[in-house]
Tab-separated table of N, CA and C in Angstrom:
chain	number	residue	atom	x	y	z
A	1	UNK	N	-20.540	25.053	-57.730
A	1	UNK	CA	-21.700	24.237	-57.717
A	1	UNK	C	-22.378	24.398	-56.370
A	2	UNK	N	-23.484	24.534	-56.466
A	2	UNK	CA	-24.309	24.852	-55.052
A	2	UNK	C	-25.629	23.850	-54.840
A	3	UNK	N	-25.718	23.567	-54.055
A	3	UNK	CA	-26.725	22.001	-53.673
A	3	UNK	C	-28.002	23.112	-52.741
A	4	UNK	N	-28.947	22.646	-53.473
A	4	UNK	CA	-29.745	23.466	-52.789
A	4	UNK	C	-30.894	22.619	-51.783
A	5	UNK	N	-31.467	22.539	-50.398
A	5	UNK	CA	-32.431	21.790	-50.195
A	5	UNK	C	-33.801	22.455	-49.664
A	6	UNK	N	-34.498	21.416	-49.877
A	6	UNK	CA	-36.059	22.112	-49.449
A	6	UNK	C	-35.795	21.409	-47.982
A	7	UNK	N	-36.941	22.535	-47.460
A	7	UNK	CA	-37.458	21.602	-46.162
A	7	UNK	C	-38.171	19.878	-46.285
A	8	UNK	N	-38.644	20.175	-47.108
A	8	UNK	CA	-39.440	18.764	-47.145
A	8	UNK	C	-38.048	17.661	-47.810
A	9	UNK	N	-37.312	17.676	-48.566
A	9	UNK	CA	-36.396	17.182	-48.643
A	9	UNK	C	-35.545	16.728	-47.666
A	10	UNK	N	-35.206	17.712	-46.781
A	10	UNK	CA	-34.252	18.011	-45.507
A	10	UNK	C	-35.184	17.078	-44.591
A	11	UNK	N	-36.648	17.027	-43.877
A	11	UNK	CA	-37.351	16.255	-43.405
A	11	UNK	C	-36.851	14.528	-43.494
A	12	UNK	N	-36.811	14.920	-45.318
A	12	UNK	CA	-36.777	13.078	-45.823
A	12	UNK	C	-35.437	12.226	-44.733
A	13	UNK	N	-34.494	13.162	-45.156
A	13	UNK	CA	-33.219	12.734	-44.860
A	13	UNK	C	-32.709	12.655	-43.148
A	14	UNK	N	-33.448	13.448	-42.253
A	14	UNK	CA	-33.912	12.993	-41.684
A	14	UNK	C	-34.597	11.799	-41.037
A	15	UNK	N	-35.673	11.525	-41.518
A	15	UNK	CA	-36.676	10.479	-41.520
A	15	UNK	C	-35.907	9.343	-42.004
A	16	UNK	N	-35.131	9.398	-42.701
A	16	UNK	CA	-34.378	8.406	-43.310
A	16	UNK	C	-33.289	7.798	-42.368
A	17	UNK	N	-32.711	9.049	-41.569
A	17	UNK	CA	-31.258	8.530	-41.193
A	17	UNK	C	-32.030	8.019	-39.905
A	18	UNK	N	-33.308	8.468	-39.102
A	18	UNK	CA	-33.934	7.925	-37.916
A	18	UNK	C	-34.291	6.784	-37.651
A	19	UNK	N	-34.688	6.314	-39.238
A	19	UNK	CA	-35.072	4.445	-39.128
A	19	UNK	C	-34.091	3.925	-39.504
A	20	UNK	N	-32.952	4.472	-39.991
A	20	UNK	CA	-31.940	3.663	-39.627
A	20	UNK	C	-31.402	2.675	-38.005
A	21	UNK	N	-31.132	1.544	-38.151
A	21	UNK	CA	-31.299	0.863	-36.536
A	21	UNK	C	-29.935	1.145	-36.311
A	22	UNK	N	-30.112	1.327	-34.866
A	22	UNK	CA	-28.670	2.072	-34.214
A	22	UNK	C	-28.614	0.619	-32.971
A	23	UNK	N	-27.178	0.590	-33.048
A	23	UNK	CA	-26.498	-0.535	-32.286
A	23	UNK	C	-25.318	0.450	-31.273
A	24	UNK	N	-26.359	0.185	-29.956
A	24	UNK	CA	-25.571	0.999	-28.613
A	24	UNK	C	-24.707	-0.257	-28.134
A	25	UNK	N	-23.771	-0.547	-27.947
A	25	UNK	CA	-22.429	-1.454	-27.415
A	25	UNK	C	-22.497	-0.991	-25.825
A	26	UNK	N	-22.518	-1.410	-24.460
A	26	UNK	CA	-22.519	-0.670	-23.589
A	26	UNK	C	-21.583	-2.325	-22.984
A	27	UNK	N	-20.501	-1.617	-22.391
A	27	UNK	CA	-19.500	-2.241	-21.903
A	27	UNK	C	-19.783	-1.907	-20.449
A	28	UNK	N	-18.918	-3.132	-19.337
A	28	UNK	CA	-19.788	-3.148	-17.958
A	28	UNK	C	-17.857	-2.229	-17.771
A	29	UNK	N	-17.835	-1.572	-17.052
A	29	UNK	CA	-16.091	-0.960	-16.316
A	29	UNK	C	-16.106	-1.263	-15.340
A	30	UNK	N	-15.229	-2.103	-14.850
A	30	UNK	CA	-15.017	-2.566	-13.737
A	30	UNK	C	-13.261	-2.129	-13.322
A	31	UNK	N	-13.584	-1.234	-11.923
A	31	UNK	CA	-12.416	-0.383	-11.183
A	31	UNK	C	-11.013	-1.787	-11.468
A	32	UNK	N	-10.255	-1.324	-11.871
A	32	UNK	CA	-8.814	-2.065	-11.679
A	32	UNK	C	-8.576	-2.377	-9.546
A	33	UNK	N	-8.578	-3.285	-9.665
A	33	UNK	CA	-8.506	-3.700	-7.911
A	33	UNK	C	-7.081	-3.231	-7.538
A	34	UNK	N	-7.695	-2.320	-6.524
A	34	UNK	CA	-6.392	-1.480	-5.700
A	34	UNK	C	-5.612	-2.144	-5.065
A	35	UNK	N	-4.106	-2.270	-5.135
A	35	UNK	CA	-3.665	-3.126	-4.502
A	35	UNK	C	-3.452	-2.736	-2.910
A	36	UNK	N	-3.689	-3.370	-1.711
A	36	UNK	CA	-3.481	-2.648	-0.794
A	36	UNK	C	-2.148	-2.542	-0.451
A	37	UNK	N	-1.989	-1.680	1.078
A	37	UNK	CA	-0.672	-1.339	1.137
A	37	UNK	C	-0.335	-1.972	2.517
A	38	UNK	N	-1.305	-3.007	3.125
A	38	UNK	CA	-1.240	-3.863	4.365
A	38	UNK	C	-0.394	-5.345	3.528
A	39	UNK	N	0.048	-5.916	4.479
A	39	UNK	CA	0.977	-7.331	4.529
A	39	UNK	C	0.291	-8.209	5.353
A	40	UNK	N	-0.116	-9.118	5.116
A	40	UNK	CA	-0.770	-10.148	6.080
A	40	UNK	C	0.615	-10.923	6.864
A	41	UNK	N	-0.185	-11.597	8.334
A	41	UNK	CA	0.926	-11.479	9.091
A	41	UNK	C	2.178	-13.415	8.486
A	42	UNK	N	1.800	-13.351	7.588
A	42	UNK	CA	1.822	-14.819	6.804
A	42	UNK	C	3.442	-13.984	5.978
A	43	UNK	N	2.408	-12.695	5.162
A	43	UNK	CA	3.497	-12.694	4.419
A	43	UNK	C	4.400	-11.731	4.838
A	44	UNK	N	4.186	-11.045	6.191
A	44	UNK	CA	5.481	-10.490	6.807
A	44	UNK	C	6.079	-11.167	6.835
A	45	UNK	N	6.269	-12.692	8.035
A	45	UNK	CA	6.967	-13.979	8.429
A	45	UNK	C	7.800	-13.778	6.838
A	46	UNK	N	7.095	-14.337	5.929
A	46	UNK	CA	7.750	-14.900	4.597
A	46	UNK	C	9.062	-14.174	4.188
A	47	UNK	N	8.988	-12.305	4.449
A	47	UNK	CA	9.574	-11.520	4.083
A	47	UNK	C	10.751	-11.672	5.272
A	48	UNK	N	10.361	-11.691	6.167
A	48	UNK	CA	11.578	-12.036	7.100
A	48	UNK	C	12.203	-12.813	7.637
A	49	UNK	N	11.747	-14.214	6.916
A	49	UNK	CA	12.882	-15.236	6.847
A	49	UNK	C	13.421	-15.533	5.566
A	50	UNK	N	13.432	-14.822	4.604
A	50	UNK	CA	13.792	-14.375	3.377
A	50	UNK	C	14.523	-13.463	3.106
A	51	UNK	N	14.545	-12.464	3.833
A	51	UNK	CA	15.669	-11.132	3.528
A	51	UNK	C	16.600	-11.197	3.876
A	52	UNK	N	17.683	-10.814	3.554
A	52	UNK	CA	18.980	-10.467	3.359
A	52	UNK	C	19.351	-8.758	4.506
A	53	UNK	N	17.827	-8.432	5.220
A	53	UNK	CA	18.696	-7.233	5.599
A	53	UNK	C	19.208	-7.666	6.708
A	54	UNK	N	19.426	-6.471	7.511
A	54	UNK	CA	19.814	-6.716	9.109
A	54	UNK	C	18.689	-6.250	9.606
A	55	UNK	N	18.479	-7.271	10.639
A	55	UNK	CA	17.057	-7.237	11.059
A	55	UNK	C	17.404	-7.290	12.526
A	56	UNK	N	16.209	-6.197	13.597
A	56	UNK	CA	16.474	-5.994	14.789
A	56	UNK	C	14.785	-6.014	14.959
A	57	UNK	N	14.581	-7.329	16.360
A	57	UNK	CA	13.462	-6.961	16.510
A	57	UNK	C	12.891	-6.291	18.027
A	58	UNK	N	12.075	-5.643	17.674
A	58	UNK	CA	11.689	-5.455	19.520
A	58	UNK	C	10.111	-5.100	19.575
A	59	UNK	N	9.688	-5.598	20.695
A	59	UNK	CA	8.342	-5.947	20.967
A	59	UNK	C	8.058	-7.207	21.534
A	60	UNK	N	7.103	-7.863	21.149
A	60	UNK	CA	7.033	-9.529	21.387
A	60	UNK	C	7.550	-10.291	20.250
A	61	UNK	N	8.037	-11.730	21.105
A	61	UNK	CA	8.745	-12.597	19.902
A	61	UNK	C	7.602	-12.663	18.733
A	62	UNK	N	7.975	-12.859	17.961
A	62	UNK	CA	7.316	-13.639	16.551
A	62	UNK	C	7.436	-15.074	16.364
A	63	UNK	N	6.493	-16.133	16.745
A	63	UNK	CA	6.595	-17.170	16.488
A	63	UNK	C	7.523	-17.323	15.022
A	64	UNK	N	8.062	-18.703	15.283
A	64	UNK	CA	8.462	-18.708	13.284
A	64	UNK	C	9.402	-17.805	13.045
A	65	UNK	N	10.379	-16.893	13.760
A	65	UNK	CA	10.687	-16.217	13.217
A	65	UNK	C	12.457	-16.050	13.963
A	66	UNK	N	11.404	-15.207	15.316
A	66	UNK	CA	12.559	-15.047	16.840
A	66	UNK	C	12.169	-15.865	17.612
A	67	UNK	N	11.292	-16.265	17.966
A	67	UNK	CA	10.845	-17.233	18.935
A	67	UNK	C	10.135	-18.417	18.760
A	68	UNK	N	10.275	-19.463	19.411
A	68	UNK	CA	10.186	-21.178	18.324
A	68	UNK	C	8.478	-20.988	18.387
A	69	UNK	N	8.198	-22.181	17.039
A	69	UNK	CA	6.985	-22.234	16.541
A	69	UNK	C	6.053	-22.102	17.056
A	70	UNK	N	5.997	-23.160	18.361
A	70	UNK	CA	4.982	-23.531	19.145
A	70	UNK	C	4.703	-22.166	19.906
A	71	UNK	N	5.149	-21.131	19.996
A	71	UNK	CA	4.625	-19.985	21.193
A	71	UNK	C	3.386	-19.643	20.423
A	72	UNK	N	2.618	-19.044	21.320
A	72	UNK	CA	1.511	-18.392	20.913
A	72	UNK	C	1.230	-16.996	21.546
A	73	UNK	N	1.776	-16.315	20.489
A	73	UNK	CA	1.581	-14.465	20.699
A	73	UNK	C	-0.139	-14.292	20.722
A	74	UNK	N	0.082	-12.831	21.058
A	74	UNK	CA	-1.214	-12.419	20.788
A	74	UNK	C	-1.463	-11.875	19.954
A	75	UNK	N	-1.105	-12.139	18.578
A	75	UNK	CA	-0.999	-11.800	17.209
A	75	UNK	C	-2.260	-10.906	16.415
A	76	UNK	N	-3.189	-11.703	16.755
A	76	UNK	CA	-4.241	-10.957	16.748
A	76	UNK	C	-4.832	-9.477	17.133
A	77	UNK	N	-3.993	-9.089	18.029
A	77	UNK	CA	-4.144	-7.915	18.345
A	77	UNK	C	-3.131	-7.006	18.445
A	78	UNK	N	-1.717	-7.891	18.130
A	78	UNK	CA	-0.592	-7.179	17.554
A	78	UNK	C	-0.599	-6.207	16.031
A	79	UNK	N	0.150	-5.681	16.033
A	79	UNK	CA	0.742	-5.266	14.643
A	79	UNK	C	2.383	-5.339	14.517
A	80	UNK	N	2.292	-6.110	13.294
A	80	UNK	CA	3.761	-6.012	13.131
A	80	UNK	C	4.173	-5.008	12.219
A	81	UNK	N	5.040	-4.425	12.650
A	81	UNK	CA	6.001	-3.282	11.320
A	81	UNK	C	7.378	-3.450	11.245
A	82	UNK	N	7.490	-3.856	9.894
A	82	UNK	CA	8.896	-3.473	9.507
A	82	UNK	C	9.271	-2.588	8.563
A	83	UNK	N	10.278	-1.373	9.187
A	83	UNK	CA	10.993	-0.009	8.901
A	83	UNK	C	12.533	-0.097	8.648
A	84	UNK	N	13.017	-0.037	7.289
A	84	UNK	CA	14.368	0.053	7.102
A	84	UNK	C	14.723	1.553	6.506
A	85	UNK	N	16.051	1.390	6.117
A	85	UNK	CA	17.413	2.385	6.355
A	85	UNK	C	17.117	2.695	4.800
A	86	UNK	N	16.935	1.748	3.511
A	86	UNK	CA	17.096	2.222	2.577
A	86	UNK	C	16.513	1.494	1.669
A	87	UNK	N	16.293	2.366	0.635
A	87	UNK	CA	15.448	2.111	-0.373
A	87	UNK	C	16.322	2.272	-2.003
A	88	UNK	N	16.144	0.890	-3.166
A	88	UNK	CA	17.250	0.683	-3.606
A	88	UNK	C	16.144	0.340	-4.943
A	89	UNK	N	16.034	1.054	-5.523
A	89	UNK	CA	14.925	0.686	-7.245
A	89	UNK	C	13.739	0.726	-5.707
A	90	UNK	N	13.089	-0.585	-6.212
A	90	UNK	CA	11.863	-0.802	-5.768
A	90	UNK	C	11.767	-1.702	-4.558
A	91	UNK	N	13.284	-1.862	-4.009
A	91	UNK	CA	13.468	-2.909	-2.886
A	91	UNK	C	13.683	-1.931	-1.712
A	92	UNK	N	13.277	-2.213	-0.075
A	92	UNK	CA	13.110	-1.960	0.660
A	92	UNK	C	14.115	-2.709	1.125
A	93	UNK	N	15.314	-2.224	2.308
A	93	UNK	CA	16.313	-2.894	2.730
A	93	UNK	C	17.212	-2.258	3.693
A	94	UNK	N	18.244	-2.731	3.656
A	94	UNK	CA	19.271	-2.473	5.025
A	94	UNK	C	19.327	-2.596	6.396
A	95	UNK	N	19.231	-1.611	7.094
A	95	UNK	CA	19.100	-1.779	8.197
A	95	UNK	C	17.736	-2.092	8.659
A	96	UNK	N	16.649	-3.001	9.058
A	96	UNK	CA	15.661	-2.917	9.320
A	96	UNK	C	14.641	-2.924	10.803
A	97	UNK	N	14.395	-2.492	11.353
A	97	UNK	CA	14.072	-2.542	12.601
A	97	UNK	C	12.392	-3.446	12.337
A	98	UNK	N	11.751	-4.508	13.692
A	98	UNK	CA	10.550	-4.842	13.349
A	98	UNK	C	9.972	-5.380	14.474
A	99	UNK	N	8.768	-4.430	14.805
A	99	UNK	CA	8.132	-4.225	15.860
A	99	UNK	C	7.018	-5.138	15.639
A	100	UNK	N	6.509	-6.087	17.229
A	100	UNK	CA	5.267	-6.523	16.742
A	100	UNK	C	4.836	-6.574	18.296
A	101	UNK	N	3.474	-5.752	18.653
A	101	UNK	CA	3.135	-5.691	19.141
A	101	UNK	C	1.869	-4.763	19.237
A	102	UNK	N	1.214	-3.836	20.556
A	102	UNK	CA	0.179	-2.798	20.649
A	102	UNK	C	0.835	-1.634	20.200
A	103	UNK	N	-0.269	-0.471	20.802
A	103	UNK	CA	0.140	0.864	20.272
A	103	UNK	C	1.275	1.498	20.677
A	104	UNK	N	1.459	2.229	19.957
A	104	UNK	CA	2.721	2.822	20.547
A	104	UNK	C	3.182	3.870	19.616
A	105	UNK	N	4.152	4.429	19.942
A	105	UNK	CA	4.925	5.575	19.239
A	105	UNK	C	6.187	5.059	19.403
A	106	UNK	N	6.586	4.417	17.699
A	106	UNK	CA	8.132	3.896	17.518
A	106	UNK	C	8.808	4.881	16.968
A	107	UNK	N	10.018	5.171	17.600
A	107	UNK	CA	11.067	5.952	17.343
A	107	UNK	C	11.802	5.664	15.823
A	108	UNK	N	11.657	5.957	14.847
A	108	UNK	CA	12.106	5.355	13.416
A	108	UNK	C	12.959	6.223	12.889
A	109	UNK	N	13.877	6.956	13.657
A	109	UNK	CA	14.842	8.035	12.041
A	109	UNK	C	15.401	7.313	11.069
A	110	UNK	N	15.636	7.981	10.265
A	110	UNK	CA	16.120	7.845	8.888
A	110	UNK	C	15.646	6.500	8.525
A	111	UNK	N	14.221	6.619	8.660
A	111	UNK	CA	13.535	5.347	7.853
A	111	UNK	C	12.727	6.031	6.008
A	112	UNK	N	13.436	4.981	5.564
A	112	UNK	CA	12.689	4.989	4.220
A	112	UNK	C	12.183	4.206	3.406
A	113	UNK	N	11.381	3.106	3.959
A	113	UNK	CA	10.770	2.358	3.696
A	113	UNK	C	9.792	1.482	4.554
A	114	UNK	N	8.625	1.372	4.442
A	114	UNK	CA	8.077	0.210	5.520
A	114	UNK	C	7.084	-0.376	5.476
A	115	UNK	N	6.676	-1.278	5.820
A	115	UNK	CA	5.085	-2.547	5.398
A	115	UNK	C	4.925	-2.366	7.196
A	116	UNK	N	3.443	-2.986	6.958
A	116	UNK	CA	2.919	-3.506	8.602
A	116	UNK	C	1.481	-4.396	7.719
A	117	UNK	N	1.282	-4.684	9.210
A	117	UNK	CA	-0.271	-5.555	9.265
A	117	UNK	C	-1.365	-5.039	9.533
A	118	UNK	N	-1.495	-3.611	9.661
A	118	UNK	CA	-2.399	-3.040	9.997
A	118	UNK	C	-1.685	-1.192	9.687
A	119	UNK	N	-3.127	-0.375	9.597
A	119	UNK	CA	-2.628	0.488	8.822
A	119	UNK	C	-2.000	1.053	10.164
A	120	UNK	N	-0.980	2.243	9.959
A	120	UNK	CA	0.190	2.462	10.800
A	120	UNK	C	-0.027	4.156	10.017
A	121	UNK	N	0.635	5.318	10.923
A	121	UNK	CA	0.570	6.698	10.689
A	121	UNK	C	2.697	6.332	10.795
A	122	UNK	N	2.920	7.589	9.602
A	122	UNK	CA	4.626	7.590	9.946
A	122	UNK	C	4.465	9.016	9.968
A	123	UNK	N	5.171	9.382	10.566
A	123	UNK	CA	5.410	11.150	11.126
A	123	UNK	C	6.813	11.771	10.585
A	124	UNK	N	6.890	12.811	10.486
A	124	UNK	CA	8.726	13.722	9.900
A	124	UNK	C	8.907	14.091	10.918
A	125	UNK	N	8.239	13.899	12.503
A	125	UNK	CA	9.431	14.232	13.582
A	125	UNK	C	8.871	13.340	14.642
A	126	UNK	N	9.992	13.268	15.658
A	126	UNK	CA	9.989	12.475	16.670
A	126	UNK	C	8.880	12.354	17.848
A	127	UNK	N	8.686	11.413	18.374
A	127	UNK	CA	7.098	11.320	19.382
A	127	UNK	C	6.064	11.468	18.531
A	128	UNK	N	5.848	10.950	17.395
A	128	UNK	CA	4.511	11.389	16.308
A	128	UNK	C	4.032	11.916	15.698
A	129	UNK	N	4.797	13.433	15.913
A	129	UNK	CA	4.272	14.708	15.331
A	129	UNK	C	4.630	15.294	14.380
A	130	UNK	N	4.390	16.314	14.217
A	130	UNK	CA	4.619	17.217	12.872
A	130	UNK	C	4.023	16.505	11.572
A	131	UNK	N	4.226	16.227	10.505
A	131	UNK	CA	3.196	16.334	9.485
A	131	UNK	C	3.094	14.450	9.528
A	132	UNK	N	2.209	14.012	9.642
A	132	UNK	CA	2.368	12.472	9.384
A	132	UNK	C	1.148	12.309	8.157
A	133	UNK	N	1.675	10.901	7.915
A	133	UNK	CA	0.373	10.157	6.336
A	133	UNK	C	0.306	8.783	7.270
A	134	UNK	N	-0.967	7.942	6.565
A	134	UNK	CA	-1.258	6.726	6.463
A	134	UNK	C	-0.522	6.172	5.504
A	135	UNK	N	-0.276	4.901	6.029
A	135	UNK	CA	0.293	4.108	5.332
A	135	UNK	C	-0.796	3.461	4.481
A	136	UNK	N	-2.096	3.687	4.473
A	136	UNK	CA	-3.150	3.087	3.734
A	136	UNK	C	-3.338	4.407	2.592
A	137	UNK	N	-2.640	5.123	2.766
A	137	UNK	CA	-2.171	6.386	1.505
A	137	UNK	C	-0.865	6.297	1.073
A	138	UNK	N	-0.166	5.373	0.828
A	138	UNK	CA	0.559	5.695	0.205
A	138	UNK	C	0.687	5.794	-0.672
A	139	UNK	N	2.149	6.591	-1.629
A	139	UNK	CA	2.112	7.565	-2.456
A	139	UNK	C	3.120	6.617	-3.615
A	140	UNK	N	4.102	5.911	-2.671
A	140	UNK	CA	4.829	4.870	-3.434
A	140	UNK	C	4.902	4.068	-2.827
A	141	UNK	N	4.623	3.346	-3.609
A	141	UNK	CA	4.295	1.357	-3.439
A	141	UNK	C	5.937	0.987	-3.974
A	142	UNK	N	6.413	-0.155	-3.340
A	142	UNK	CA	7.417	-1.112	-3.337
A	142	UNK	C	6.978	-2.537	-3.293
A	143	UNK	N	8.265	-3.145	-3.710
A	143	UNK	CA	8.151	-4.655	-3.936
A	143	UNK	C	7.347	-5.142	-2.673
A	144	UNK	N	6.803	-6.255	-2.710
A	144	UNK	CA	6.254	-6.956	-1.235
A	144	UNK	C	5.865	-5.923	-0.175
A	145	UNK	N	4.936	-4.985	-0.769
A	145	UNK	CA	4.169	-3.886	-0.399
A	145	UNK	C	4.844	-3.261	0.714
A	146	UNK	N	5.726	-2.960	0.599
A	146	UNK	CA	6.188	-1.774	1.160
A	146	UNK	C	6.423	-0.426	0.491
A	147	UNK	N	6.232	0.352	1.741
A	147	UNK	CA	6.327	1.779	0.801
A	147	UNK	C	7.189	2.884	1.536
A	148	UNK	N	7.351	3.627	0.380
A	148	UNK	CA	8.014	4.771	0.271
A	148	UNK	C	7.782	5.842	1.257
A	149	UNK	N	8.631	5.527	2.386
A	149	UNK	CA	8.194	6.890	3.466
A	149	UNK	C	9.810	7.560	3.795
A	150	UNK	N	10.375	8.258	2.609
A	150	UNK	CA	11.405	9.116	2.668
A	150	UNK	C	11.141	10.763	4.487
A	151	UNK	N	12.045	10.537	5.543
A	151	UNK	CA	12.242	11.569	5.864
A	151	UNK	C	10.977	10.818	7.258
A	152	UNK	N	10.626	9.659	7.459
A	152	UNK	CA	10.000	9.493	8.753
A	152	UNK	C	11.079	9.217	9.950
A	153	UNK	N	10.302	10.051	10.308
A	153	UNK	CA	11.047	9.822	11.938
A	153	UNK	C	10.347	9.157	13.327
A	154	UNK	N	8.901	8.542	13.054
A	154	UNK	CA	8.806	8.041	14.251
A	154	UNK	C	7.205	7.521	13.465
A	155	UNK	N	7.186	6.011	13.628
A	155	UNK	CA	5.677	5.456	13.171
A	155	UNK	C	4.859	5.204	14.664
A	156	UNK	N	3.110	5.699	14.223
A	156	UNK	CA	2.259	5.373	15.130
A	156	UNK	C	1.421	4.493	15.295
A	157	UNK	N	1.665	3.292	16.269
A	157	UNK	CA	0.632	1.965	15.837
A	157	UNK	C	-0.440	2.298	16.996
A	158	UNK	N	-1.606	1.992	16.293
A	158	UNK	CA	-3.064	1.747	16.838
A	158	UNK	C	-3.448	0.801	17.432
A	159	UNK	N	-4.528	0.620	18.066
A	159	UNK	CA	-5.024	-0.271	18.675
A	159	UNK	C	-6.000	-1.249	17.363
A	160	UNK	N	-5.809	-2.380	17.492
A	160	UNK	CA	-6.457	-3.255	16.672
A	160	UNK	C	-7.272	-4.241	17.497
């Protein structure tokens, strides 16, 4: 069986399917909110009177924490980081070292895990160098935003 059409036919159908009313749906996309990979200095405190690791600090006291309430750091222009020994599922732990203070180049081996208050560079060799990332790139996210820095050997804090 063979269906044959004219042009003027073919036109109709056309013309036909054009006044048909068309319903465009246009949905608004809105980006999924990135979670960042900074710790406010609220919920560092929180994390470190809460953990279970071994915790070593050096820099200036931390009100609330190492040193009684009433002191007043210069927090504001500190950064705090805390860098531990091991990484366990999605928990950050063990040995933890936690710096709060200016810039500097912290000595960190066999760190594999770490949060701060400000973004922080971690390096694969000692004094800063050799290949380093931002911690505002990281690649794996952990519980209570810490992340995945397998094989750092020494983090670089900035001036804030």
């Amino acid at each position: 069986m063979q269906f044959k059409l004219s042009v003027a036919a073919l036109a109709a159908i056309v013309a036909a399917v054009a006044a048909i009313p068309s319903v465009i749906v246009l949905t608004s996309y809105t980006q999924p909110e990135v979670a960042t990979d900074l710790v406010t200095e609220a919920e560092m405190i929180q994390w470190l009177k809460s953990t279970d690791a071994e915790l070593t600090f050096i820099g200036e006291p931390i009100p609330g924490v190492n040193a009684p309430e009433g002191l007043v750091s210069r927090a504001a222009q500190n950064t705090m980081v805390t860098y531990c020994s091991r990484r366990i599922d999605n928990v950050c732990g063990g040995a933890c070292t936690v710096y709060n203070g200016g810039a500097t180049c912290l000595s960190a081996p066999n760190t594999q895990c770490l949060a701060a208050t400000n973004n922080v560079g971690f390096c694969d060799r000692s004094g800063c160098g050799g290949s380093c990332n931002q911690l505002s790139s990281c690649g794996t996210r952990l519980d209570n935003n810490y992340c995945y820095t397998p094989g750092t050997a020494s983090i670089l804090v900035g001036n804030y």
